[in-house]
GROMACS .gro file of C-alpha atoms in nm:
model
  252
    1MET     CA    1  -0.896  -1.378  -0.663
    2SER     CA    2  -1.202  -1.448  -0.446
    3ARG     CA    3  -1.212  -1.362  -0.078
    4PHE     CA    4  -1.203  -1.732   0.013
    5SER     CA    5  -0.896  -1.790  -0.204
    6SER     CA    6  -0.730  -1.486  -0.053
    7LEU     CA    7  -0.804  -1.618   0.297
    8LEU     CA    8  -0.658  -1.958   0.210
    9THR     CA    9  -0.348  -1.790   0.069
   10ASN     CA   10  -0.299  -1.589   0.387
   11ILE     CA   11  -0.344  -1.897   0.607
   12ALA     CA   12  -0.103  -2.095   0.391
   13SER     CA   13   0.157  -1.818   0.411
   14ILE     CA   14   0.134  -1.810   0.791
   15GLY     CA   15   0.156  -2.190   0.800
   16VAL     CA   16   0.472  -2.187   0.587
   17ILE     CA   17   0.634  -1.930   0.818
   18ILE     CA   18   0.549  -2.132   1.130
   19ALA     CA   19   0.672  -2.455   0.966
   20ALA     CA   20   1.000  -2.291   0.866
   21TRP     CA   21   1.036  -2.151   1.217
   22PHE     CA   22   0.978  -2.500   1.362
   23VAL     CA   23   1.232  -2.664   1.131
   24VAL     CA   24   1.499  -2.401   1.198
   25THR     CA   25   1.469  -2.420   1.577
   26HIS     CA   26   1.433  -2.798   1.610
   27ASN     CA   27   1.728  -2.868   1.380
   28GLY     CA   28   1.948  -2.634   1.578
   29TRP     CA   29   2.007  -2.399   1.286
   30ALA     CA   30   1.938  -2.106   1.517
   31PRO     CA   31   2.038  -2.101   1.886
   32ARG     CA   32   1.730  -2.149   2.101
   33VAL     CA   33   1.868  -1.903   2.352
   34PHE     CA   34   1.789  -1.634   2.093
   35VAL     CA   35   1.513  -1.796   1.885
   36PRO     CA   36   1.266  -2.007   2.086
   37SER     CA   37   1.066  -2.283   1.920
   38PRO     CA   38   0.702  -2.223   1.823
   39ASP     CA   39   0.581  -2.477   2.080
   40ALA     CA   40   0.774  -2.297   2.357
   41VAL     CA   41   0.614  -1.966   2.258
   42TYR     CA   42   0.272  -2.130   2.242
   43GLN     CA   43   0.314  -2.279   2.590
   44LYS     CA   44   0.425  -1.940   2.723
   45LEU     CA   45   0.113  -1.778   2.579
   46VAL     CA   46  -0.113  -2.048   2.723
   47ASP     CA   47   0.044  -2.006   3.068
   48GLY     CA   48   0.018  -1.627   3.049
   49PHE     CA   49  -0.349  -1.625   2.953
   50THR     CA   50  -0.432  -1.899   3.204
   51GLU     CA   51  -0.273  -1.701   3.488
   52GLY     CA   52  -0.456  -1.386   3.374
   53LEU     CA   53  -0.156  -1.152   3.347
   54LEU     CA   54  -0.150  -1.158   2.967
   55VAL     CA   55  -0.522  -1.088   2.961
   56GLU     CA   56  -0.471  -0.769   3.163
   57GLN     CA   57  -0.168  -0.660   2.960
   58THR     CA   58  -0.341  -0.720   2.628
   59THR     CA   59  -0.663  -0.553   2.741
   60ASN     CA   60  -0.481  -0.239   2.861
   61THR     CA   61  -0.282  -0.198   2.540
   62VAL     CA   62  -0.581  -0.266   2.314
   63ALA     CA   63  -0.799  -0.027   2.517
   64SER     CA   64  -0.543   0.255   2.488
   65MET     CA   65  -0.503   0.185   2.118
   66PHE     CA   66  -0.874   0.184   2.035
   67VAL     CA   67  -0.971   0.478   2.257
   68GLY     CA   68  -0.687   0.686   2.111
   69TRP     CA   69  -0.765   0.574   1.756
   70PHE     CA   70  -1.138   0.640   1.789
   71ALA     CA   71  -1.079   0.986   1.938
   72CYS     CA   72  -0.820   1.087   1.678
   73SER     CA   73  -1.039   0.955   1.395
   74ILE     CA   74  -1.339   1.161   1.510
   75LEU     CA   75  -1.126   1.471   1.567
   76GLY     CA   76  -0.938   1.418   1.241
   77VAL     CA   77  -1.255   1.389   1.034
   78ILE     CA   78  -1.420   1.690   1.202
   79LEU     CA   79  -1.114   1.915   1.176
   80GLY     CA   80  -1.034   1.787   0.827
   81SER     CA   81  -1.390   1.864   0.715
   82ILE     CA   82  -1.368   2.219   0.848
   83ILE     CA   83  -1.025   2.277   0.695
   84GLY     CA   84  -1.126   2.121   0.364
   85ILE     CA   85  -1.453   2.311   0.324
   86PHE     CA   86  -1.333   2.661   0.416
   87PRO     CA   87  -1.035   2.787   0.212
   88TRP     CA   88  -0.967   3.078   0.450
   89ILE     CA   89  -0.939   2.840   0.746
   90ARG     CA   90  -0.712   2.612   0.543
   91GLN     CA   91  -0.480   2.900   0.461
   92SER     CA   92  -0.478   3.018   0.823
   93VAL     CA   93  -0.397   2.683   0.988
   94SER     CA   94  -0.160   2.543   0.724
   95PRO     CA   95   0.153   2.697   0.886
   96VAL     CA   96   0.054   2.556   1.225
   97LEU     CA   97  -0.011   2.211   1.080
   98GLU     CA   98   0.324   2.211   0.902
   99ILE     CA   99   0.496   2.288   1.235
  100PHE     CA  100   0.332   2.011   1.438
  101ARG     CA  101   0.284   1.742   1.171
  102PRO     CA  102   0.655   1.647   1.131
  103MET     CA  103   0.710   1.638   1.509
  104PRO     CA  104   0.786   1.280   1.626
  105PRO     CA  105   0.514   1.166   1.869
  106ALA     CA  106   0.780   1.022   2.099
  107ALA     CA  107   0.913   1.375   2.150
  108VAL     CA  108   0.578   1.474   2.302
  109ILE     CA  109   0.585   1.197   2.564
  110PRO     CA  110   0.795   1.392   2.821
  111VAL     CA  111   0.557   1.689   2.793
  112ALA     CA  112   0.256   1.461   2.827
  113ILE     CA  113   0.410   1.294   3.134
  114ALA     CA  114   0.477   1.633   3.293
  115ILE     CA  115   0.115   1.739   3.241
  116LEU     CA  116  -0.079   1.414   3.289
  117GLY     CA  117   0.168   1.197   3.481
  118LEU     CA  118   0.231   0.827   3.424
  119THR     CA  119  -0.134   0.754   3.353
  120ARG     CA  120  -0.338   0.580   3.088
  121GLU     CA  121  -0.477   0.922   2.992
  122MET     CA  122  -0.122   1.031   2.906
  123SER     CA  123  -0.084   0.734   2.670
  124ILE     CA  124  -0.413   0.815   2.501
  125ALA     CA  125  -0.316   1.182   2.461
  126VAL     CA  126   0.013   1.083   2.292
  127ILE     CA  127  -0.173   0.841   2.064
  128ILE     CA  128  -0.420   1.111   1.963
  129PHE     CA  129  -0.141   1.358   1.884
  130GLY     CA  130   0.059   1.109   1.680
  131ALA     CA  131  -0.221   0.927   1.499
  132ILE     CA  132  -0.455   1.215   1.412
  133TRP     CA  133  -0.255   1.330   1.109
  134PRO     CA  134  -0.342   1.054   0.859
  135ALA     CA  135  -0.715   1.085   0.931
  136LEU     CA  136  -0.705   1.465   0.922
  137LEU     CA  137  -0.496   1.498   0.605
  138ALA     CA  138  -0.689   1.222   0.427
  139THR     CA  139  -1.015   1.402   0.503
  140VAL     CA  140  -0.876   1.730   0.371
  141HIS     CA  141  -0.752   1.555   0.056
  142GLY     CA  142  -1.089   1.388   0.006
  143PHE     CA  143  -1.271   1.720   0.035
  144LEU     CA  144  -1.033   1.891  -0.206
  145SER     CA  145  -1.090   1.608  -0.457
  146ILE     CA  146  -1.464   1.672  -0.485
  147GLU     CA  147  -1.567   1.709  -0.847
  148PRO     CA  148  -1.656   2.070  -0.940
  149ARG     CA  149  -1.997   1.960  -1.070
  150LEU     CA  150  -2.087   1.830  -0.723
  151VAL     CA  151  -1.992   2.167  -0.576
  152GLU     CA  152  -2.216   2.333  -0.835
  153VAL     CA  153  -2.500   2.097  -0.740
  154GLY     CA  154  -2.461   2.196  -0.376
  155GLN     CA  155  -2.468   2.562  -0.469
  156ALA     CA  156  -2.774   2.512  -0.691
  157LEU     CA  157  -2.957   2.339  -0.406
  158ARG     CA  158  -2.845   2.616  -0.169
  159LEU     CA  159  -2.706   2.369   0.080
  160SER     CA  160  -2.559   2.507   0.400
  161PRO     CA  161  -2.193   2.419   0.473
  162LEU     CA  162  -2.307   2.150   0.718
  163GLN     CA  163  -2.553   2.003   0.467
  164PHE     CA  164  -2.288   2.009   0.194
  165ILE     CA  165  -2.042   1.827   0.421
  166TRP     CA  166  -2.293   1.562   0.526
  167LYS     CA  167  -2.468   1.498   0.193
  168ILE     CA  168  -2.193   1.551  -0.064
  169ALA     CA  169  -1.842   1.594   0.077
  170LEU     CA  170  -1.824   1.310   0.330
  171PRO     CA  171  -1.966   1.041   0.095
  172ASN     CA  172  -1.724   1.156  -0.176
  173ALA     CA  173  -1.427   1.152   0.065
  174THR     CA  174  -1.510   0.816   0.226
  175PRO     CA  175  -1.234   0.613   0.051
  176ASP     CA  176  -0.968   0.868   0.151
  177ILE     CA  177  -1.099   0.888   0.507
  178ILE     CA  178  -1.099   0.511   0.558
  179ALA     CA  179  -0.746   0.484   0.416
  180GLY     CA  180  -0.634   0.752   0.662
  181MET     CA  181  -0.810   0.576   0.949
  182ARG     CA  182  -0.633   0.249   0.866
  183LEU     CA  183  -0.297   0.421   0.883
  184SER     CA  184  -0.401   0.591   1.207
  185MET     CA  185  -0.485   0.248   1.349
  186VAL     CA  186  -0.131   0.124   1.283
  187ILE     CA  187   0.022   0.434   1.441
  188SER     CA  188  -0.210   0.401   1.742
  189LEU     CA  189  -0.089   0.047   1.809
  190VAL     CA  190   0.276   0.151   1.777
  191LEU     CA  191   0.232   0.445   2.015
  192ALA     CA  192   0.034   0.235   2.264
  193VAL     CA  193   0.329  -0.005   2.283
  194ILE     CA  194   0.588   0.274   2.302
  195THR     CA  195   0.411   0.454   2.586
  196ASP     CA  196   0.382   0.125   2.775
  197MET     CA  197   0.755   0.071   2.728
  198ILE     CA  198   0.852   0.418   2.847
  199THR     CA  199   0.611   0.452   3.138
  200GLY     CA  200   0.621   0.093   3.260
  201GLN     CA  201   0.241   0.070   3.272
  202ILE     CA  202   0.085  -0.275   3.262
  203GLY     CA  203   0.064  -0.352   2.892
  204LEU     CA  204   0.225  -0.543   2.608
  205GLY     CA  205   0.500  -0.283   2.570
  206SER     CA  206   0.620  -0.332   2.927
  207LEU     CA  207   0.583  -0.709   2.881
  208VAL     CA  208   0.822  -0.705   2.584
  209VAL     CA  209   1.074  -0.485   2.766
  210LEU     CA  210   1.066  -0.696   3.083
  211ALA     CA  211   1.098  -1.021   2.885
  212SER     CA  212   1.402  -0.888   2.698
  213ARG     CA  213   1.570  -0.776   3.020
  214MET     CA  214   1.511  -1.119   3.177
  215PHE     CA  215   1.625  -1.290   2.855
  216ASP     CA  216   1.286  -1.462   2.840
  217MET     CA  217   1.284  -1.507   2.463
  218ALA     CA  218   0.967  -1.718   2.464
  219GLY     CA  219   0.785  -1.438   2.647
  220LEU     CA  220   0.936  -1.179   2.412
  221PHE     CA  221   0.828  -1.366   2.100
  222GLY     CA  222   0.488  -1.430   2.258
  223GLY     CA  223   0.437  -1.057   2.303
  224LEU     CA  224   0.535  -0.997   1.941
  225VAL     CA  225   0.289  -1.264   1.826
  226ILE     CA  226   0.005  -1.099   2.020
  227LEU     CA  227   0.092  -0.756   1.878
  228SER     CA  228   0.099  -0.899   1.525
  229LEU     CA  229  -0.243  -1.057   1.576
  230ILE     CA  230  -0.386  -0.731   1.711
  231GLY     CA  231  -0.257  -0.542   1.408
  232PHE     CA  232  -0.383  -0.807   1.166
  233VAL     CA  233  -0.731  -0.832   1.317
  234SER     CA  234  -0.782  -0.456   1.345
  235ASN     CA  235  -0.664  -0.394   0.989
  236SER     CA  236  -0.882  -0.678   0.857
  237ALA     CA  237  -1.184  -0.532   1.038
  238LEU     CA  238  -1.128  -0.193   0.876
  239GLN     CA  239  -1.079  -0.354   0.535
  240TYR     CA  240  -1.412  -0.534   0.579
  241ALA     CA  241  -1.583  -0.209   0.681
  242GLU     CA  242  -1.429  -0.036   0.379
  243ARG     CA  243  -1.561  -0.301   0.140
  244ARG     CA  244  -1.909  -0.277   0.288
  245LEU     CA  245  -1.917   0.102   0.276
  246LEU     CA  246  -1.786   0.123  -0.079
  247ALA     CA  247  -2.027  -0.151  -0.191
  248TYR     CA  248  -2.311   0.051  -0.038
  249ARG     CA  249  -2.196   0.360  -0.229
  250ARG     CA  250  -2.188   0.167  -0.557
  251THR     CA  251  -2.540   0.030  -0.509
  252ALA     CA  252  -2.686   0.355  -0.369
   0.00000   0.00000   0.00000
């Protein structure tokens, strides 16, 4: 299937969902007090962006998400490269990683609040802690999957560890790293919303909580629509970057 056909399929799928939503709500098959109509949600979004409040809420959540994701991706790739290239470091830090990796990020929020307070920096710190693992572990896996002959080439050329990482290991591990970064992106969005909900900071998380408490279902669904669009756009951007990078590797 071509990219254009895939795009048309995605658009058609979204159109079918919206049409079904419209039919269900306008025929009274679902109570509007719980399920607002698409036009009511659309009008709520238009009003919110026109007044500027939704712009601020969306900007704050997206900023926390991307700053946290970018930081955890850089840290994850750097630490994963070091762990993957040096067996003695990998053996030394494995017990520590196995202790912290299963820890739910939400459990760290009270500690982060105690240290950093109810600040945007606290949200970013929680995002980094929770979203770093896919990028880090994917980098380690990519380094461990290097073909032995490439390792022998590096040894024959007498490459330093840094040269080996840059010229051989990272290009070889690129598919794994990008896959880990995509998963980290999803986790970053989830944690950005959760920290907004818990701390009450201006963001989409607090918008959703406030709308549910006020029984403003149009506002609640509007927040969910924005979050879905953020996730879709960010994932599509990474998929595009992945295709370009892998195409460059094939032609290089």
